[in-house]
Coordinates of C-alpha atoms in Angstrom, one line a residue:
Chain A
M220 CA 11.8 15.1 5.9
T221 CA 10.5 12.2 8.3
T222 CA 10.6 8.4 7.4
L223 CA 8.4 5.8 9.6
R224 CA 9.8 2.5 9.7
R225 CA 8.5 -0.6 11.4
S226 CA 11.1 -3.9 12.0
G227 CA 10.9 -7.2 12.8
D228 CA 11.7 -7.2 16.6
G229 CA 8.4 -5.4 17.6
T230 CA 9.5 -1.8 17.2
A231 CA 8.3 1.0 15.2
R232 CA 10.4 4.5 14.6
I233 CA 10.1 7.7 13.2
W234 CA 13.0 9.1 12.0
T235 CA 14.2 12.4 10.5
V236 CA 16.8 12.7 7.3
P237 CA 18.4 15.5 7.3
T238 CA 18.7 17.1 3.3
S239 CA 21.8 17.6 2.4
S240 CA 22.9 18.4 -0.4
K241 CA 26.7 19.2 0.7
S242 CA 28.2 15.8 2.8
Q243 CA 28.4 12.8 2.1
K244 CA 27.1 11.6 5.1
V245 CA 24.2 11.9 6.4
Q246 CA 23.3 11.1 10.4
P247 CA 19.2 10.3 10.7
T248 CA 17.8 10.7 13.8
S249 CA 14.8 8.6 15.1
V250 CA 12.1 8.7 17.8
E251 CA 11.5 5.1 19.2
L252 CA 7.4 4.1 20.0
V253 CA 6.8 2.3 22.5
H254 CA 4.1 0.1 22.3
Q255 CA 3.0 -0.5 25.6
G256 CA 0.8 -4.7 26.4
R257 CA 1.5 -7.2 24.4
E258 CA 4.2 -6.2 21.6
S259 CA 6.5 -4.8 24.4
S260 CA 6.9 -8.9 25.8
S261 CA 6.5 -10.9 22.8
K262 CA 8.6 -9.1 20.7
K263 CA 5.9 -9.4 17.6
D264 CA 5.7 -7.2 14.3
I265 CA 4.3 -3.8 14.1
T266 CA 2.0 -5.0 10.6
A267 CA 0.9 -2.2 9.2
I268 CA 1.7 1.7 9.7
A269 CA 0.4 5.1 8.1
W270 CA 0.3 8.4 8.6
S271 CA -3.0 11.0 8.4
Y272 CA -3.2 13.2 4.7
S273 CA -1.8 15.8 6.7
G274 CA 1.6 14.6 7.7
Q275 CA 0.8 16.0 11.8
A276 CA -0.5 11.9 13.0
L277 CA 0.5 8.2 12.7
S278 CA -0.8 4.7 13.4
T279 CA 0.2 2.0 13.9
G280 CA -0.8 -1.3 13.5
T281 CA 0.5 -4.5 15.6
Y282 CA 0.9 -8.7 14.9
H283 CA -2.1 -9.3 18.4
G284 CA -4.5 -7.1 16.2
D285 CA -4.8 -3.5 18.0
V286 CA -4.1 -0.3 16.8
Y287 CA -2.2 2.2 18.3
V288 CA -2.8 6.2 17.2
W289 CA 0.6 8.6 17.9
D290 CA 1.4 12.4 17.0
R291 CA 4.8 13.8 14.8
E292 CA 6.4 13.3 17.9
G293 CA 5.9 10.2 18.8
S294 CA 3.8 10.7 21.8
L295 CA 0.5 7.9 21.8
Q296 CA -2.2 9.5 21.9
C297 CA -4.5 6.5 21.2
S298 CA -4.5 2.6 21.3
T299 CA -7.2 -0.5 21.5
A300 CA -7.7 -3.9 20.5
L301 CA -9.5 -3.7 16.6
H302 CA -8.9 -7.2 15.6
E303 CA -7.6 -10.4 16.3
G304 CA -4.8 -11.8 14.8
P305 CA -2.7 -9.5 12.7
V306 CA -3.5 -6.2 11.9
L307 CA -2.3 -5.9 7.8
A308 CA -4.1 -2.3 6.2
L309 CA -4.1 0.7 7.9
R310 CA -5.5 3.9 5.9
W311 CA -6.2 7.7 7.3
N312 CA -9.5 8.9 5.9
P313 CA -8.0 11.5 3.7
N314 CA -11.2 14.3 4.3
K315 CA -10.0 15.6 7.2
G316 CA -7.7 12.2 8.8
E317 CA -11.5 12.1 11.3
S318 CA -11.5 8.3 11.0
I319 CA -9.0 5.3 10.5
I320 CA -10.3 1.9 8.0
S321 CA -7.9 -1.3 9.3
G322 CA -8.3 -4.4 7.6
G323 CA -6.6 -7.8 9.1
Y324 CA -5.8 -10.9 9.0
D325 CA -9.2 -12.1 10.9
G326 CA -11.0 -10.9 7.6
R327 CA -12.3 -8.1 9.1
I328 CA -12.4 -3.9 8.0
V329 CA -13.3 -2.3 11.1
L330 CA -14.0 2.0 11.1
S331 CA -12.5 4.0 13.6
D332 CA -12.4 7.9 15.4
S333 CA -9.5 8.8 15.1
A334 CA -9.6 10.5 18.0
D335 CA -10.6 8.4 20.1
L336 CA -10.4 4.8 18.3
Q337 CA -13.9 3.8 18.7
V338 CA -15.8 2.0 16.5
Q339 CA -17.9 3.1 14.2
Q340 CA -18.3 0.3 11.8
T341 CA -17.3 -2.8 11.0
A342 CA -18.0 -5.1 7.5
T343 CA -17.4 -8.6 7.4
A344 CA -17.2 -8.7 3.6
H345 CA -14.4 -11.0 3.1
R346 CA -14.2 -15.1 3.7
G347 CA -10.7 -14.5 4.4
A348 CA -7.1 -12.2 5.7
V349 CA -8.1 -8.3 4.1
F350 CA -4.7 -7.4 2.3
D351 CA -5.0 -3.5 1.6
V352 CA -7.7 -1.4 1.5
D353 CA -7.4 1.8 -0.4
W354 CA -9.9 5.1 0.6
R355 CA -11.2 6.9 -2.8
D356 CA -12.6 10.2 -1.3
A357 CA -13.7 11.4 2.3
T358 CA -16.8 8.3 2.2
T359 CA -15.6 5.6 -0.5
F360 CA -13.1 2.8 0.2
A361 CA -11.7 0.0 -1.0
S362 CA -10.3 -3.6 0.1
G363 CA -8.8 -6.4 -1.0
G364 CA -8.9 -10.2 0.4
T365 CA -7.5 -13.5 0.2
D366 CA -10.6 -14.8 -0.7
G367 CA -9.9 -13.2 -4.4
N368 CA -12.5 -10.7 -3.9
V369 CA -12.5 -6.7 -3.8
C370 CA -15.1 -5.0 -2.6
V371 CA -16.4 -1.1 -2.9
F372 CA -17.9 0.5 0.4
K373 CA -19.7 4.0 1.4
T374 CA -19.6 4.5 4.7
D375 CA -22.4 7.3 4.7
T376 CA -24.7 4.2 3.5
G377 CA -23.6 1.5 6.1
V378 CA -20.3 -1.0 5.2
D379 CA -22.7 -4.1 5.7
Q380 CA -23.7 -3.5 1.7
P381 CA -20.5 -3.5 0.0
R382 CA -20.1 -3.9 -3.8
Y383 CA -18.0 -6.9 -4.8
L384 CA -16.4 -6.9 -7.6
R385 CA -15.0 -10.4 -8.6
G386 CA -12.8 -11.8 -10.6
H387 CA -9.3 -12.9 -9.6
T388 CA -8.9 -16.5 -8.9
V389 CA -7.9 -17.5 -5.3
C390 CA -5.0 -16.0 -3.8
A391 CA -3.1 -18.5 -1.9
C392 CA -0.2 -17.0 -0.7
V393 CA 0.6 -15.5 1.9
P394 CA 3.7 -13.1 2.0
F395 CA 3.4 -14.0 5.4
L396 CA 6.8 -12.7 4.1
M397 CA 4.4 -9.5 5.2
S398 CA 5.4 -10.6 8.8
F399 CA 9.0 -10.1 8.3
L400 CA 8.4 -6.8 6.2
N401 CA 9.5 -4.1 6.8
H402 CA 7.4 -0.8 5.8
F403 CA 7.1 2.5 5.8
A404 CA 5.4 5.5 4.9
F405 CA 6.7 9.4 4.1
S406 CA 5.8 12.6 5.7
F407 CA 7.2 15.7 6.1
Chain B
M152 CA -4.8 -10.2 -3.6
N153 CA -2.0 -8.7 -3.2
A154 CA -2.7 -5.0 -3.6
V155 CA -5.7 -2.4 -4.3
A156 CA -5.8 0.9 -5.5
W157 CA -7.8 4.5 -6.5
D158 CA -6.2 5.8 -9.4
P159 CA -5.6 9.5 -8.8
T160 CA -9.6 11.0 -10.0
G161 CA -11.0 8.3 -7.7
T162 CA -12.5 7.2 -11.1
L163 CA -10.7 3.3 -11.0
L164 CA -9.9 0.8 -9.0
A165 CA -6.7 -1.3 -9.6
S166 CA -6.3 -4.7 -7.8
C167 CA -3.2 -7.8 -8.3
S168 CA -3.1 -11.0 -7.6
D169 CA -0.9 -14.3 -7.7
D170 CA -3.0 -15.1 -10.8
R171 CA -0.2 -13.6 -12.4
T172 CA -3.0 -10.4 -13.5
A173 CA -3.6 -7.0 -12.0
R174 CA -7.6 -5.8 -13.1
I175 CA -8.9 -2.1 -13.4
W176 CA -12.5 -1.8 -12.5
N177 CA -14.9 0.7 -12.5
P178 CA -17.6 0.7 -9.7
D179 CA -20.1 2.7 -11.1
T180 CA -20.6 0.8 -14.0
S181 CA -22.2 -2.4 -14.6
D182 CA -23.0 -4.2 -18.0
S183 CA -26.5 -3.4 -18.3
G184 CA -25.5 0.3 -17.2
D185 CA -28.2 -0.3 -14.4
V186 CA -25.8 1.3 -11.3
D187 CA -29.2 -0.1 -9.1
M188 CA -27.7 -2.8 -7.2
E189 CA -30.7 -4.1 -6.3
Q190 CA -30.7 -5.8 -10.0
G191 CA -27.3 -7.0 -9.6
R192 CA -26.9 -10.6 -9.5
A193 CA -26.4 -11.9 -5.9
D194 CA -24.3 -14.7 -5.0
E195 CA -24.9 -18.0 -2.7
D196 CA -24.6 -14.7 0.6
G197 CA -27.2 -13.2 -1.0
A198 CA -24.4 -10.7 -2.0
D199 CA -24.0 -8.7 -4.9
I200 CA -22.3 -8.7 -7.3
S201 CA -20.7 -6.5 -10.3
N202 CA -18.6 -8.5 -12.4
G203 CA -19.2 -6.2 -15.9
S204 CA -17.9 -3.3 -13.7
L205 CA -14.3 -5.0 -15.0
L206 CA -12.2 -2.8 -17.2
Q207 CA -9.6 -4.6 -18.4
E208 CA -7.8 -7.5 -17.2
L209 CA -3.8 -7.0 -17.3
A210 CA -2.8 -10.6 -17.9
E211 CA 1.2 -10.2 -19.1
H212 CA 3.4 -11.2 -16.6
T213 CA 4.3 -14.4 -16.1
L214 CA 4.6 -14.7 -12.6
T215 CA 2.6 -13.3 -8.8
V216 CA 1.9 -9.3 -9.5
Y217 CA 2.2 -8.2 -6.3
D218 CA 2.7 -4.2 -6.4
L219 CA 1.1 -1.2 -9.2
S220 CA 1.5 2.1 -8.3
W221 CA -0.1 5.0 -10.9
A222 CA 1.0 7.3 -12.0
P223 CA -0.1 11.0 -10.6
Q224 CA -3.3 12.8 -12.7
S225 CA -1.9 14.9 -15.0
K226 CA -0.4 11.3 -16.7
G227 CA -3.7 10.3 -17.5
A228 CA -5.0 6.8 -16.3
Q229 CA -1.2 4.4 -16.3
L230 CA -0.5 2.1 -13.6
A231 CA 2.6 0.0 -12.7
T232 CA 2.5 -3.3 -12.0
A233 CA 6.5 -5.1 -10.2
S234 CA 5.8 -9.0 -10.6
W235 CA 7.8 -11.7 -9.3
D236 CA 8.6 -12.7 -12.8
G237 CA 11.3 -9.5 -12.4
T238 CA 9.1 -7.2 -14.4
V239 CA 7.8 -3.6 -13.5
K240 CA 5.2 -2.8 -17.2
L241 CA 3.9 0.2 -17.3
W242 CA -0.1 0.2 -19.0
D243 CA -2.4 2.4 -19.8
A244 CA -4.9 1.4 -18.2
E245 CA -7.7 2.3 -20.1
L246 CA -7.2 0.6 -23.0
G247 CA -5.0 -2.5 -21.0
K248 CA -2.3 -2.4 -23.3
C249 CA 1.1 -2.9 -21.2
L250 CA 3.3 0.2 -23.2
T251 CA 6.9 -0.7 -22.1
T252 CA 8.9 -3.5 -20.0
L253 CA 11.4 -2.6 -17.2
G254 CA 13.8 -5.4 -17.5
K255 CA 16.5 -5.6 -15.7
H256 CA 15.5 -6.6 -12.3
A257 CA 17.5 -10.3 -11.8
S258 CA 14.5 -11.7 -9.7
A259 CA 11.3 -10.6 -8.4
V260 CA 10.1 -7.3 -8.2
Y261 CA 8.3 -6.7 -4.8
S262 CA 7.8 -2.5 -4.8
V263 CA 6.6 -0.2 -7.6
A264 CA 6.2 3.7 -7.1
Y265 CA 6.1 6.3 -9.7
S266 CA 7.7 9.4 -8.5
P267 CA 5.1 12.9 -8.1
Y268 CA 6.8 14.5 -10.6
Y269 CA 9.6 14.0 -13.3
S270 CA 7.8 11.1 -15.3
M271 CA 9.9 8.8 -13.6
V272 CA 9.2 5.3 -11.7
A273 CA 11.3 3.0 -8.9
S274 CA 11.2 -0.5 -8.5
G275 CA 12.6 -2.7 -5.3
A276 CA 13.6 -6.4 -5.7
H277 CA 14.9 -9.4 -3.9
D278 CA 18.2 -8.6 -6.9
R279 CA 19.2 -5.8 -3.8
H280 CA 18.7 -3.4 -6.7
V281 CA 16.5 -0.1 -6.3
R282 CA 16.4 1.3 -10.2
V283 CA 14.9 4.2 -11.1
W284 CA 13.4 4.8 -14.5
S285 CA 12.1 6.9 -17.4
A286 CA 8.3 6.1 -17.8
K287 CA 8.0 7.8 -20.8
D288 CA 11.5 6.0 -22.1
G289 CA 11.8 3.3 -19.9
S290 CA 15.2 3.9 -19.8
L291 CA 17.6 3.3 -16.7
V292 CA 17.6 6.4 -14.6
R293 CA 19.6 5.5 -11.5
S294 CA 20.1 1.9 -10.3
V295 CA 21.3 1.0 -6.5
K296 CA 22.8 -1.5 -5.2
C297 CA 21.9 -2.4 -1.9
G298 CA 23.0 -4.8 1.3
A299 CA 20.2 -6.9 1.2
G300 CA 17.0 -8.0 -0.5
V301 CA 14.7 -4.5 -1.2
F302 CA 11.2 -5.1 0.1
K303 CA 8.8 -1.1 -0.3
V304 CA 10.1 1.9 -2.3
G305 CA 8.8 4.7 -2.2
W306 CA 9.1 8.7 -3.2
S307 CA 9.3 12.3 -1.1
K308 CA 6.8 14.7 -1.9
D309 CA 8.6 16.3 -4.2
G310 CA 10.6 13.7 -6.1
G311 CA 13.4 14.1 -4.7
K312 CA 14.5 11.2 -2.7
V313 CA 13.5 7.1 -3.0
V314 CA 13.5 5.3 0.0
A315 CA 13.9 2.1 0.5
T316 CA 13.0 -0.9 3.1
L317 CA 15.6 -4.0 2.9
A318 CA 15.2 -7.2 4.5
D319 CA 18.3 -6.0 6.4
S320 CA 16.3 -4.8 8.7
S321 CA 17.7 -1.4 7.5
A322 CA 16.4 1.3 5.1
L323 CA 18.6 3.3 2.1
V324 CA 17.7 7.2 1.2
V325 CA 19.0 7.5 -1.8
N326 CA 18.7 11.2 -3.1
L327 CA 18.5 11.9 -6.7
R328 CA 19.7 15.1 -7.3
S329 CA 23.4 14.3 -5.5
S330 CA 25.4 10.5 -5.3
N331 CA 24.1 11.3 -1.1
T332 CA 22.5 8.0 -0.2
A333 CA 22.1 7.5 3.9
A334 CA 21.8 4.3 5.7
I335 CA 19.1 4.1 8.4
T336 CA 19.6 0.7 10.6
S337 CA 18.5 0.5 14.1

């Protein structure tokens, strides 16, 4: 069983937890995902993580708006700056994992190619941070933002014309609690 | 807006928010039954808005709804919500009806997740407990006291383990098939 974990010290690790029903003590092992660039010197948080659906690759997003793609052994495949400010949401396309959507504190949603993080489409549908995104199928996804809106996008017709679902009152929040949140994703 | 998620069939969309509600949407419908987006109303930015696709408003929590989780497809349109009011509620999302309230946490519940099998739900809260419940009758199956507040819980794909990440930067793996727990500290 493998879990991916990000922490508040600017690092993320892939942990392998042995399956054992006999011994009481289980010793997990880990490999660190070394984020070069702004994160390594400032020790700012890794703010988002997501495994691909196949479990063969994973993606991390950082406080400074960079997105990284790794293989499941922890080797860096590519990285690039996609947002101005923290990446708050990250999800792989559920079909063949050929694209990734990222949602940021900058209110932008970016659809990029998972092989090289080339930007395919960008949406600025929210007035405020994008807190969550979820794929419905290979070409449709939804997003939620601090503006209280839920938007539904279709990648094949262009993400510049989403469907707005309004009803929630304004989210004053902020779990900027999110910047201290430990988050993980399972895979195996 | 704290979380948004599609149900396993991709038909319904759930969202939850600081306004103490969760909402269930069916984006493929509108109040006029017309799915042509150009017929819809527009707001001041000219964007199409379609409030008619709101199916249900789940409004029984008394504080922020922070997390939500859909039940696996075999369970129908069942949804769990986690709230800062200390409770987890299980809902029939199509009827908008609360089926069960799981009320043993002493403070804000930050995370909830359905097991991929076995009709179980895991919750993690500020009160330092991970709890596993039966989704059928709401009974408590397992309760684990952790060293710090619990921010997030999740299940292994076989439904045999729950992992929780904690406020002290560690994680805990709870093996439901035995009494083992494994601590992960950096």
